[in-house]
Coordinates of C-alpha atoms and ligand atoms in Angstrom, one line a residue:
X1 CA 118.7 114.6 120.6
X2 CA 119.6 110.9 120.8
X3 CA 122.3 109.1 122.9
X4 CA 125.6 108.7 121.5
X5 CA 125.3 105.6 119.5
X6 CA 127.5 103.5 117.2
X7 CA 126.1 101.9 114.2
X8 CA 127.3 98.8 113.1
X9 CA 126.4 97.9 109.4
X10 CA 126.9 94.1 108.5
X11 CA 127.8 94.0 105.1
X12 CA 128.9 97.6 105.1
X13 CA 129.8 97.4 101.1
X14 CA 126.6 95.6 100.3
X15 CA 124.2 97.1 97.4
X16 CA 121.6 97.9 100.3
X17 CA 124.2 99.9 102.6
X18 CA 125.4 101.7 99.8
X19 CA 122.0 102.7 98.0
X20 CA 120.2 103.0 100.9
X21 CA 121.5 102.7 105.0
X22 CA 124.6 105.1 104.0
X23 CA 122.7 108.1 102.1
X24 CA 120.5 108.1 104.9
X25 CA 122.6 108.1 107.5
X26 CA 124.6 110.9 105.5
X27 CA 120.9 112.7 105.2
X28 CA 120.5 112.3 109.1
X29 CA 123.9 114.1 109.5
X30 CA 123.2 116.6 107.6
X31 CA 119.8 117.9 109.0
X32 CA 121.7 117.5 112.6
X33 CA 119.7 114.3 113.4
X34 CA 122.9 111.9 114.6
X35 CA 124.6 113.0 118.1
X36 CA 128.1 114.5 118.0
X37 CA 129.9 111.0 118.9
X38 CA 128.1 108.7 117.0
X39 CA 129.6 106.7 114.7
X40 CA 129.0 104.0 111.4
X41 CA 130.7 100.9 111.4
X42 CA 130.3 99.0 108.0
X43 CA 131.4 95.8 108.0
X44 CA 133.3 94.6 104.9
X45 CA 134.7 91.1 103.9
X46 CA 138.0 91.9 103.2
X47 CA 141.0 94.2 104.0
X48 CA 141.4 95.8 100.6
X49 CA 137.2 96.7 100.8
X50 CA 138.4 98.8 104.0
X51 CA 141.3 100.2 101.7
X52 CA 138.6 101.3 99.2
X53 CA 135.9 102.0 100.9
X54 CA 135.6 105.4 101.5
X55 CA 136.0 106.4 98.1
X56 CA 133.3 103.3 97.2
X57 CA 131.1 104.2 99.2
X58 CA 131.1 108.0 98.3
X59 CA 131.0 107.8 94.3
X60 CA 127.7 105.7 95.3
X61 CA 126.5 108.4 97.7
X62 CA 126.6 110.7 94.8
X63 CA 125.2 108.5 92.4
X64 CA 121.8 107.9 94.7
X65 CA 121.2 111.3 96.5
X66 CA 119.4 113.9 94.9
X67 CA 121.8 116.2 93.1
X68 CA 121.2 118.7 95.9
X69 CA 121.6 116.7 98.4
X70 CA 125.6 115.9 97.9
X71 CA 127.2 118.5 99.4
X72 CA 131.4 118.0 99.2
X73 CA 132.0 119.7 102.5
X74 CA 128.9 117.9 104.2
X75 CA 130.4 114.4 103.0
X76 CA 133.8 114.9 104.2
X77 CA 132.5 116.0 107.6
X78 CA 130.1 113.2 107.5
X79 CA 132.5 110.7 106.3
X80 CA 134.6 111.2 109.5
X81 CA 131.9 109.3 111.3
X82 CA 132.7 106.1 108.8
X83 CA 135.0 103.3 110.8
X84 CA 135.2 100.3 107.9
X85 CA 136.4 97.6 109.3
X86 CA 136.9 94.0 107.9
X87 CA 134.8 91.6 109.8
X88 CA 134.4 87.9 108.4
X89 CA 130.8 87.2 109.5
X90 CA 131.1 83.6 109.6
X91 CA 134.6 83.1 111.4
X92 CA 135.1 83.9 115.0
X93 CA 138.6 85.3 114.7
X94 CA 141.0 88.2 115.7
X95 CA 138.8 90.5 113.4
X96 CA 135.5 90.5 116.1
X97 CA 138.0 91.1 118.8
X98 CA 139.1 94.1 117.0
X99 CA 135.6 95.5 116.5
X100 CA 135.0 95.1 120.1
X101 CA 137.8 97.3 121.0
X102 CA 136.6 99.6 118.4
X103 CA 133.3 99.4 119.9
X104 CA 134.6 99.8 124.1
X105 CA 136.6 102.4 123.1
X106 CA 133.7 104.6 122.2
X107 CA 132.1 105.3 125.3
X108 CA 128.8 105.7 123.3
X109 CA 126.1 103.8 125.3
X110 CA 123.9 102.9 122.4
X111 CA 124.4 100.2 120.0
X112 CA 122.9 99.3 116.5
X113 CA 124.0 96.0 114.4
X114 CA 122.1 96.3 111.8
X115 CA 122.3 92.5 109.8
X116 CA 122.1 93.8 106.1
X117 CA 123.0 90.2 105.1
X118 CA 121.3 87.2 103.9
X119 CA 119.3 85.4 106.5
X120 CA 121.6 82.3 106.3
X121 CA 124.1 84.4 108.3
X122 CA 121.8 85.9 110.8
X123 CA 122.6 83.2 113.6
X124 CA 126.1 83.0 113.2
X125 CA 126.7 87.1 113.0
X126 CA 124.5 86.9 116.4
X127 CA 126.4 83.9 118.1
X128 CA 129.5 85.9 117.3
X129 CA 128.6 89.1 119.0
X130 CA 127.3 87.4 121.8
X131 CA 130.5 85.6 121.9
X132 CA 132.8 88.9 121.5
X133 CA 130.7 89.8 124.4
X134 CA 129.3 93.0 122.4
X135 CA 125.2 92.4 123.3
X136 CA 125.3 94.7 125.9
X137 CA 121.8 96.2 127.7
X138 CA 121.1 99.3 125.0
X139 CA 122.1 96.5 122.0
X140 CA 119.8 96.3 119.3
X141 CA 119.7 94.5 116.1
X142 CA 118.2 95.0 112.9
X143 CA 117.3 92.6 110.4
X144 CA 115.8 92.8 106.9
X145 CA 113.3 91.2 104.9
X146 CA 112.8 88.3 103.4
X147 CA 112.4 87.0 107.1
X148 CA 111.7 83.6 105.9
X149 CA 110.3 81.5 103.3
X150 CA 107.4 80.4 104.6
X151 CA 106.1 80.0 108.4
X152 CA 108.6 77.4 108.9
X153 CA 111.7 79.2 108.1
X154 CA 110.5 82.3 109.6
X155 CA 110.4 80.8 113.1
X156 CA 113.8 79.0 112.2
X157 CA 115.6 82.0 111.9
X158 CA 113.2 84.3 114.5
X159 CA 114.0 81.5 117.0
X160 CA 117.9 81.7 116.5
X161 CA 118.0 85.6 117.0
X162 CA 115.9 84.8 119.9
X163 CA 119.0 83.1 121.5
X164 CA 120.8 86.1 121.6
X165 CA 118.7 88.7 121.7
X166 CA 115.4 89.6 123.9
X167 CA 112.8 90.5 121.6
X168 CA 112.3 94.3 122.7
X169 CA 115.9 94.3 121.0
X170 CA 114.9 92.6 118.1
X171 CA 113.8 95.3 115.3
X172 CA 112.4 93.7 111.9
X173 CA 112.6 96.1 109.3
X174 CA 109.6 96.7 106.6
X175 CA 110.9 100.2 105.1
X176 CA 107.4 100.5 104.1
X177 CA 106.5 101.8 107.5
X178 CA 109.5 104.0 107.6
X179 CA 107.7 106.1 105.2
X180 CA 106.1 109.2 106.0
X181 CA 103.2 109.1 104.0
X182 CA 102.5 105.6 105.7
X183 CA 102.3 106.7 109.1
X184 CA 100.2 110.0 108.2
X185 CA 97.7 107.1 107.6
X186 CA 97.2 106.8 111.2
X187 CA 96.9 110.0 111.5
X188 CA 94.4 110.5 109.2
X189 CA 92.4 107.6 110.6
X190 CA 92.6 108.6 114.2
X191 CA 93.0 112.3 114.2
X192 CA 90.2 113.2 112.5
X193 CA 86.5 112.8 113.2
X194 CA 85.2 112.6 109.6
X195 CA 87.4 109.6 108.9
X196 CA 87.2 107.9 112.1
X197 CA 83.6 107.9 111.6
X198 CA 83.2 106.6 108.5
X199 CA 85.4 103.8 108.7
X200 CA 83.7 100.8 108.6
X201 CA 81.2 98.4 106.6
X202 CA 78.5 100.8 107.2
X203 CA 80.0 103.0 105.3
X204 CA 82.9 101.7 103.0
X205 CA 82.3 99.6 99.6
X206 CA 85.7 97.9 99.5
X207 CA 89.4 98.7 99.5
X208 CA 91.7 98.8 97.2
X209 CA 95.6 98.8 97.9
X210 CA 97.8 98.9 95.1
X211 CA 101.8 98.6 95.0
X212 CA 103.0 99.4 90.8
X213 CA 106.3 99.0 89.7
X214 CA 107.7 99.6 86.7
X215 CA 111.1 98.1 87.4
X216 CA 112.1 94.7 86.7
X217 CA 114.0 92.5 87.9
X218 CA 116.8 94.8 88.6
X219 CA 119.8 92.1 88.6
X220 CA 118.2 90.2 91.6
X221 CA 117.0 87.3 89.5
X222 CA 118.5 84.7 92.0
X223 CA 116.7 86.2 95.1
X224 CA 113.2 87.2 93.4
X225 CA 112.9 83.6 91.4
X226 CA 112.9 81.8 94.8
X227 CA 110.4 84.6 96.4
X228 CA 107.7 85.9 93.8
X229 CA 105.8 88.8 94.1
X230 CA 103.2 87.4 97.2
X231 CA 106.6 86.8 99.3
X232 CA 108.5 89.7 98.0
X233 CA 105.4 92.4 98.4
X234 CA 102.5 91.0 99.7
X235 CA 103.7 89.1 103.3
X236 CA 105.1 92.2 104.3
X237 CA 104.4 95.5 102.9
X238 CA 101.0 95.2 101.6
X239 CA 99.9 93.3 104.6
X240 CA 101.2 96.0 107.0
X241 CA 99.4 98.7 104.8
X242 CA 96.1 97.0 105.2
X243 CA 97.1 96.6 109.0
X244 CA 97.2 100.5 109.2
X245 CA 93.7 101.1 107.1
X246 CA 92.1 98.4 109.1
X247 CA 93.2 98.2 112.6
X248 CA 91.5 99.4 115.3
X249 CA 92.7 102.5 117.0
X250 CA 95.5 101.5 120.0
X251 CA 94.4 103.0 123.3
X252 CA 98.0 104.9 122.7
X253 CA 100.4 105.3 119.9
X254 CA 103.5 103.2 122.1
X255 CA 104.9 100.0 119.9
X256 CA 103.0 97.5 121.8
X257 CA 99.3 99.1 121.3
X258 CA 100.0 99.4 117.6
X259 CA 101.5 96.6 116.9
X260 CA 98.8 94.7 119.1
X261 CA 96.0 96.3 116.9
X262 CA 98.0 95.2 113.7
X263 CA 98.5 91.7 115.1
X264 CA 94.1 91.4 115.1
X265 CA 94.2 92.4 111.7
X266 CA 96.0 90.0 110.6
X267 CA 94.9 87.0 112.8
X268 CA 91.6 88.1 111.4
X269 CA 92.3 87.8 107.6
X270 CA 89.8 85.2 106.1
X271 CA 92.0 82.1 105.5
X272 CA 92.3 81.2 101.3
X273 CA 93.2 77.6 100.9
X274 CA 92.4 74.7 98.7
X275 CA 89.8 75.9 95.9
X276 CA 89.1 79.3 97.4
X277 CA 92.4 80.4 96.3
X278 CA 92.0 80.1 92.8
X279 CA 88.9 82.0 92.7
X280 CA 90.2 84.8 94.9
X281 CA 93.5 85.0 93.3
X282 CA 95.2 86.2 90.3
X283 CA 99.0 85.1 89.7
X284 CA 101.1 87.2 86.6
X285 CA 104.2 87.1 85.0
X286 CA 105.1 90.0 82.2
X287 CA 106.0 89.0 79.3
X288 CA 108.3 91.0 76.6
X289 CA 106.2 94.6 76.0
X290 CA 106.6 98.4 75.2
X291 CA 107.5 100.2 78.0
X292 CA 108.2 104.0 77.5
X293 CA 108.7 103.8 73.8
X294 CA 110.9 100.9 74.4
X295 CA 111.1 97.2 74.0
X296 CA 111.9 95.1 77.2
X297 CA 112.0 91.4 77.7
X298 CA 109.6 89.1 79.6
X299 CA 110.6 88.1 82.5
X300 CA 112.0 84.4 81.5
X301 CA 114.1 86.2 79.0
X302 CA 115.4 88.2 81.3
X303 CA 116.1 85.3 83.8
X304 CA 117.4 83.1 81.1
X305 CA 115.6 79.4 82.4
X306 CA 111.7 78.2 82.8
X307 CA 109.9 79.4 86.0
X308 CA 106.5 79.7 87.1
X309 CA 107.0 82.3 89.5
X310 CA 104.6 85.4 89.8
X311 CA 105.6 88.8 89.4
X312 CA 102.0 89.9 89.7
X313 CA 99.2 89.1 92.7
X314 CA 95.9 90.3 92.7
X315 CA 94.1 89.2 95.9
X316 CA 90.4 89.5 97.2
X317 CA 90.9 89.3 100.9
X318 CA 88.1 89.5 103.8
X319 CA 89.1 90.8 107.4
X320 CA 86.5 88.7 109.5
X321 CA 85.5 90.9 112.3
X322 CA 82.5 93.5 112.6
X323 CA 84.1 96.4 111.2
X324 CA 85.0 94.9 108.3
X325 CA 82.0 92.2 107.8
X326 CA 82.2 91.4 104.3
X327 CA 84.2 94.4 102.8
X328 CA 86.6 93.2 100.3
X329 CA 90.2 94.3 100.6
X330 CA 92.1 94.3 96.9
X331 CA 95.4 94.2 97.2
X332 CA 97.7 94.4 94.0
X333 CA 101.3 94.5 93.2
X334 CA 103.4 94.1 90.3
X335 CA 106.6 94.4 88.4
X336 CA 106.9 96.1 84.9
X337 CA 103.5 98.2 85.1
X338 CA 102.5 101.0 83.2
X339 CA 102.8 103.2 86.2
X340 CA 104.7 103.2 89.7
X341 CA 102.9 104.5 92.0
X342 CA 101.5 103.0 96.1
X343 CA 97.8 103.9 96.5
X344 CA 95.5 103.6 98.9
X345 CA 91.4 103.4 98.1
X346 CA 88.9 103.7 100.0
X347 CA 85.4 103.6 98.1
X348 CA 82.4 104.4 100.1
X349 CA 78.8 103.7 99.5
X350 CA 76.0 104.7 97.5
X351 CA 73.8 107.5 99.3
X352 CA 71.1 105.6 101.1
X353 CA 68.3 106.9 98.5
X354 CA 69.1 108.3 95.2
X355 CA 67.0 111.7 94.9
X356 CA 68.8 113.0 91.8
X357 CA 67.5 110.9 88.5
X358 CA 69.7 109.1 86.1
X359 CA 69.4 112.3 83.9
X360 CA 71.0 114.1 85.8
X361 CA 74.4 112.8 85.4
X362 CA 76.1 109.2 86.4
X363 CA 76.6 108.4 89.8
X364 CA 80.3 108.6 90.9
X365 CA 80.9 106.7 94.3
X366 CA 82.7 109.0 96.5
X367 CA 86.7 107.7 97.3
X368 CA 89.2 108.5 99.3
X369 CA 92.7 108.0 97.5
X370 CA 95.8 108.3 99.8
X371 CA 98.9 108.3 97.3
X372 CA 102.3 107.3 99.0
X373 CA 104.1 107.6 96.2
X374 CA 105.8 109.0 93.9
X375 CA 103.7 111.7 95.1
X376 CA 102.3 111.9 97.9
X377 CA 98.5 112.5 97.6
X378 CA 95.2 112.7 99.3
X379 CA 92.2 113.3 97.5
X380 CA 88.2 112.9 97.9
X381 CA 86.1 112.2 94.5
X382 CA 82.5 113.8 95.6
X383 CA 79.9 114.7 93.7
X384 CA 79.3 118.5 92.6
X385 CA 76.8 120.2 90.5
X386 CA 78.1 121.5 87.6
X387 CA 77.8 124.8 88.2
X388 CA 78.4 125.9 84.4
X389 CA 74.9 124.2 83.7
X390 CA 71.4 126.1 84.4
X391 CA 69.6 122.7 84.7
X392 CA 70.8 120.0 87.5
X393 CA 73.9 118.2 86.4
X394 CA 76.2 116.1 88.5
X395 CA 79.8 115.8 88.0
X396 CA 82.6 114.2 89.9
X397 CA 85.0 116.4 91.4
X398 CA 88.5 116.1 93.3
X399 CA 89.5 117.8 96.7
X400 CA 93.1 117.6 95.8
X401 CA 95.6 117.9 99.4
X402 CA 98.9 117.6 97.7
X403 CA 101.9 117.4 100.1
X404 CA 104.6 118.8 97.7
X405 CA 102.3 122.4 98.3
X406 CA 102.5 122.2 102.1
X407 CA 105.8 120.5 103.0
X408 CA 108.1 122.6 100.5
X409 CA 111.2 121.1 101.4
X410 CA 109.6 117.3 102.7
X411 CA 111.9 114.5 101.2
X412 CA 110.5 111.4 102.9
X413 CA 114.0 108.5 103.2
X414 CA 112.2 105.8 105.3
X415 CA 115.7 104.1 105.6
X416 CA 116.5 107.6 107.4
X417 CA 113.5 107.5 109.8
X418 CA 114.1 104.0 110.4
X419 CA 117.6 103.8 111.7
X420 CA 116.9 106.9 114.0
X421 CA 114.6 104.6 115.5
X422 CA 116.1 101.9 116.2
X423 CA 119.0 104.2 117.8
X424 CA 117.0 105.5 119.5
X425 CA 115.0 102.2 120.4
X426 CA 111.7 103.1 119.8
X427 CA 110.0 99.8 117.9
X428 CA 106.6 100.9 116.8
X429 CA 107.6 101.0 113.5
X430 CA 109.1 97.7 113.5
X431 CA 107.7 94.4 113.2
X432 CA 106.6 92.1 115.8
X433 CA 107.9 88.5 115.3
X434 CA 103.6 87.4 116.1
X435 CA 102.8 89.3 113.1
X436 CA 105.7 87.7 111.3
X437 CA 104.1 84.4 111.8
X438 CA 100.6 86.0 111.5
X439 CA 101.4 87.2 108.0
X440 CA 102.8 83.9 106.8
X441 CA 100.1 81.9 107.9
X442 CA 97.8 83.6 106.0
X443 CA 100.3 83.8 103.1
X444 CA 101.5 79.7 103.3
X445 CA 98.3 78.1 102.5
X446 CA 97.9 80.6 98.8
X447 CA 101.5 79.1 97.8
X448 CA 100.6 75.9 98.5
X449 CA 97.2 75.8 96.6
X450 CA 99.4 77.8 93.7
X451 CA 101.6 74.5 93.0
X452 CA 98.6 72.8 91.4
X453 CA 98.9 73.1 87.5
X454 CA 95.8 75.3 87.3
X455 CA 97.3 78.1 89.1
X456 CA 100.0 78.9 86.9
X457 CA 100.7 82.3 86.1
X458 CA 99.0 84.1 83.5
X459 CA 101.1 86.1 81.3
X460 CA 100.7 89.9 80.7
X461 CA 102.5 92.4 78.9
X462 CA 105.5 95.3 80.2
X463 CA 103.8 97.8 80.4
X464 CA 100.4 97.0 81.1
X465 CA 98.2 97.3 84.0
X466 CA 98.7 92.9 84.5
X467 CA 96.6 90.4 83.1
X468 CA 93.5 90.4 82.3
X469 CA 92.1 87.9 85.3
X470 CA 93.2 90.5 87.4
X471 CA 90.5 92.8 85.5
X472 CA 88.0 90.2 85.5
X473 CA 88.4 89.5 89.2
X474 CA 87.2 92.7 89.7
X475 CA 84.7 92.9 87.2
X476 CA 83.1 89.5 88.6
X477 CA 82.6 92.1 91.7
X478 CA 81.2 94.5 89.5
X479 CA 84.2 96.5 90.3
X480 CA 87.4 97.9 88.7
X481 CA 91.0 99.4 89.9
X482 CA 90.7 102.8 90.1
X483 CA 93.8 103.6 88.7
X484 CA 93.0 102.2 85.2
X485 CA 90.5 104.9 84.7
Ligands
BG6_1 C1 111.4 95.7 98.3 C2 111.2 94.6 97.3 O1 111.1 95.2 99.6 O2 110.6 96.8 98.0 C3 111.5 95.1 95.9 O3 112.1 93.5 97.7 C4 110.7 96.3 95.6 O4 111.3 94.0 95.0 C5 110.8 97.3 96.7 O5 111.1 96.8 94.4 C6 109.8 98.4 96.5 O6 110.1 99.5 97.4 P1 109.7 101.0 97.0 O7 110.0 101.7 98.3 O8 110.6 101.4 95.9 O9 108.3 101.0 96.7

C-alpha cells in the first residue's frame, strides 16, 4: 500500500480533472488502491466553484464512468476525501497560506501537485509553492502535455520547473504510457523468446503504428489550431510507442534504464528537413463527409476562419542504428477517420526461399498486430494450409489473443495508473525532460519545412481512412496500412 499522500489538483474544476484525474482517483478508491488518509485537493478559481463543487464534480463523475462503475454509497465515501479549495494560481495571497495549513495539518508525508493548467501558468503555480514553503523532500509535480511548442518553448518552460523542482520530482505526463496495453508491449518484447528474437531488420519488413480517431475537434479549436496533429499526437504519444517497439531492452525495468533506452531511440530517428520532408510526409485536413450515416463539417467549418493546420500525419521514419538499418517505421494519426482504433504492426519478411508455387495460393506476409484500443488485441497472420482442400492451398489465418477473454473484469484508466505513480514516485512511466527535447528536435525541423506553400495540407473526407498521399506514400513502398484491408 502507498504512503499517505495528499493530492493537489490545479485547476480542480477543469474539463481534464473532471473527465479524467477525478473518475480515476474515485476508480482507485474504489478497488482500495488510495491509503486511508489520503486526500484530493482541487484547486478552483473562485469561492462560489468550492460552494458547487461537490455536486459539479459528481453529476460529471456520473456522466464519464461506466454505468457500473457509479456506485452512490462508493461516491459519498469517496467524496469525503475531496478538500476544494479556492486557490488563485497567479496571485500569492492569503489563499496559498491557507492551502499550506490544509496541507501541514495532514500529517501525510507524500505530496502530489498535479499542474492540470495551461503551460503559461506552470512557473508561477511553482514559484508560489516554493514560496508558501510547500516543496517539501516527498513533493512531486505533474505536468501535462503540450510541453511546448517547439524545442524552444519546451526548454523555456522545462527550465522554469527546473527552478523549483529537482528533476527526479518532475513527472511529465503522456497518458499513453499509463495504458495497460502499452506497457504489456514491453512485456511482450522482453518476456518472450520468440519476439525478442525476431526483432530486428533481419527479420522485420517495416512497422506500422497507427493512432485513428473519429472525434473532431471536440470544442478545443483554440488549442488544436495552434498545435496540429504532428504536435498534438505525434511528438508525444506516437513517438513514445515507437520508443517501446524499438528500444533496446534496459539491463532492468527501473525509470532510468527505460527511459535511457527510449532516449537512443529517439536520438537515433533519421532527421527529415528541407526536401526530404515533403517526400516522407503526408499532411491532411478532413473536410465535410459522412460519418455514421451522418453529415459532419470539415474542419474549417467547424473552426469558423482559414487555417492550414493538419489534422492528419502520415510519416516514413528510419531509426539509424543496426537493429533497425533501413526498416521503415509508418506512423499515422488522424482526426475524423472511419475507425478509432491504436494499432501496432509489425510485418515480417518473406520466407527466405519460396517452396510453395504461386498456385498454391498468394503469399500473405506474416504480422504481428498489437491492438491497444478500443480493444485490446494481439494477433499473428501466418500462413495455414487449407485444410478443407485435398490439393495444397495456402490461406492466411489469425492466432487471435483477445484480452477481454482472459482479463474478465480488466478496465484499463491510464489516468488511474498514472497518478498512483506518481504518489507513489515511481517515474518509469513518465517522461524524461532529454526525451522531451529529443522528440522535438526530430519533430521542429518537419514544421518548419511544412511552412513552404507546397506542403499544404491535402484535404480528405470525415470519414475516410485520410487522403490519398497518405495511400500513395505507401504504395510508392509497395506497401499499404493494414487496416484498410
Ligand atoms: C490527447 C490529444 O493527448 O490524446 C487529443 O490532445 C486526443 O487530441 C487524445 O484526442 C487521444 O487519446 P485517447 O486515449 O483517447 O486515444
Amino acid at each position: 500500500m502507498l504512503d499517505a499522500f495528499d493530492f493537489v489538483i490545479f485547476g480542480g474544476a477543469g474539463d481534464l480533472a473532471l473527465r479524467k484525474l477525478i473518475p480515476g482517483l474515485y476508480r482507485a478508491h474504489r478497488e482500495g488502491s488510495l491509503p486511508a488518509n489520503a486526500r484530493i485537493i482541487p484547486t478552483c478559481r473562485n469561492t462560489q466553484m468550492v460552494a458547487e463543487y461537490k455536486d459539479k464534480v459528481r453529476a460529471a463523475a456520473e456522466k464519464h464512468l461506466n454505468a457500473d462503475e457509479f456506485v452512490a454509497a462508493d461516491w459519498d465515501e469517496f467524496a469525503q476525501r475531496l478538500f476544494p479549495v479556492f486557490v488563485d494560481i497567479g496571485t500569492k495571497d492569503e489563499h496559498w497560506d491557507a492551502l499550506a495549513t490544509l496541507l501541514n495539518s495532514s500529517g501525510n508525508s507524500q505530496r502530489v501537485f498535479y499542474l492540470s493548467t495551461p503551460p503559461s501558468v506552470f512557473s508561477i503555480c511553482c514559484k508560489h509553492l516554493h514560496e508558501t514553503g510547500l516543496i517539501t523532500a516527498n513533493a512531486r509535480v505533474v505536468v501535462e502535455k503540450p510541453l511546448g511548442y517547439d524545442a524552444k518553448t519546451a526548454e523555456e518552460i522545462n527550465s522554469q520547473i527546473a527552478e523549483y523542482f529537482n528533476e527526479e520530482a518532475i513527472f511529465r505526463i503522456d497518458h499513453y504510457l499509463g495504458k495497460e496495453t502499452v506497457q504489456n508491449l514491453l512485456a511482450l518484447r522482453f518476456a518472450n523468446g520468440m519476439f525478442e528474437h525476431l526483432w530486428d531488420a533481419k527479420s522485420i519488413d517495416h512497422v506500422q503504428i497507427s493512432i485513428s480517431e473519429t472525434v473532431g475537434l471536440e470544442g478545443r479549436a483554440g488549442f488544436y489550431d495552434g498545435a496540429g496533429a504532428l504536435r498534438d499526437m505525434v511528438q508525444n504519444h506516437i513517438l513514445q510507442l515507437l520508443c517501446l517497439v524499438a528500444m533496446e531492452s534496459p539491463n532492468k525495468m527501473t525509470a532510468e534504464r527505460i527511459r535511457a533506452e527510449k532516449l537512443k531511440v529517439l536520438e537515433s530517428l533519421r532527421p527529415l528537413t528541407g526536401n526530404t520532408v515533403k517526400y516522407n510526409t503526408v499532411r491532411g485536413q478532413y473536410v465535410a463527409g459522412e460519418m455514421d450515416g451522418k453529415m459532419v463539417p470539415g474542419y474549417l467549418d467547424e473552426l469558423g476562419q482559414p487555417s492550414n493546420t493538419e489534422t492528419f500525419v502520415a510519416i516514413r521514419a528510419y531509426i539509424d542504428n543496426s537493429r533497425w538499418a533501413n526498416v521503415p517505421f509508418y506512423l499515422r494519426t488522424g482526426k475524423r477517420m472511419k475507425q478509432r482504433f491504436a494499432e501496432i504492426v509489425i510485418q515480417y519478411k518473406d520466407v527466405a526461399h519460396r517452396v510453395y508455387p504461386e498456385s498454391a495460393g498468394a503469399a500473405t506476409p506474416n504480422r504481428l498486430i498489437i491492438r491497444l484500443q478500443p480493444e485490446e488485441s494481439i494477433k499473428i497472420i501466418m500462413v495455414s494450409k487449407d485444410l478443407e482442400k485435398h490439393e495444397t492451398h495456402l490461406r492466411p489465418v489469425v492466432l487471435n489473443l483477445n484480452f477481454a477473454d482472459t482479463y474478465k473484469d480488466f478496465y484499463s484508466d491510464a489516468y488511474k495508473r498514472l497518478m498512483l505513480d506518481a504518489a507513489a514516485g515511481d517515474a518509469s512511466l513518465f517522461i524524461h525532460r532529454a526525451e522531451v527535447d529529443a522528440a522535438w528536435s526530430w519533430i521542429d525541423p518537419i514544421i518548419e519545412a511544412w511552412q513552404r506553400p507546397e506542403n499544404k495540407p491535402h484535404g480528405y473526407m470525415a470519414g475516410s481512412w485520410g487522403p490519398q498521399a497518405s495511400s500513395q506514400l505507401m504504395a510508392s513502398d509497395r506497401r499499404r496500412w493494414f487496416s484498410i484491408d
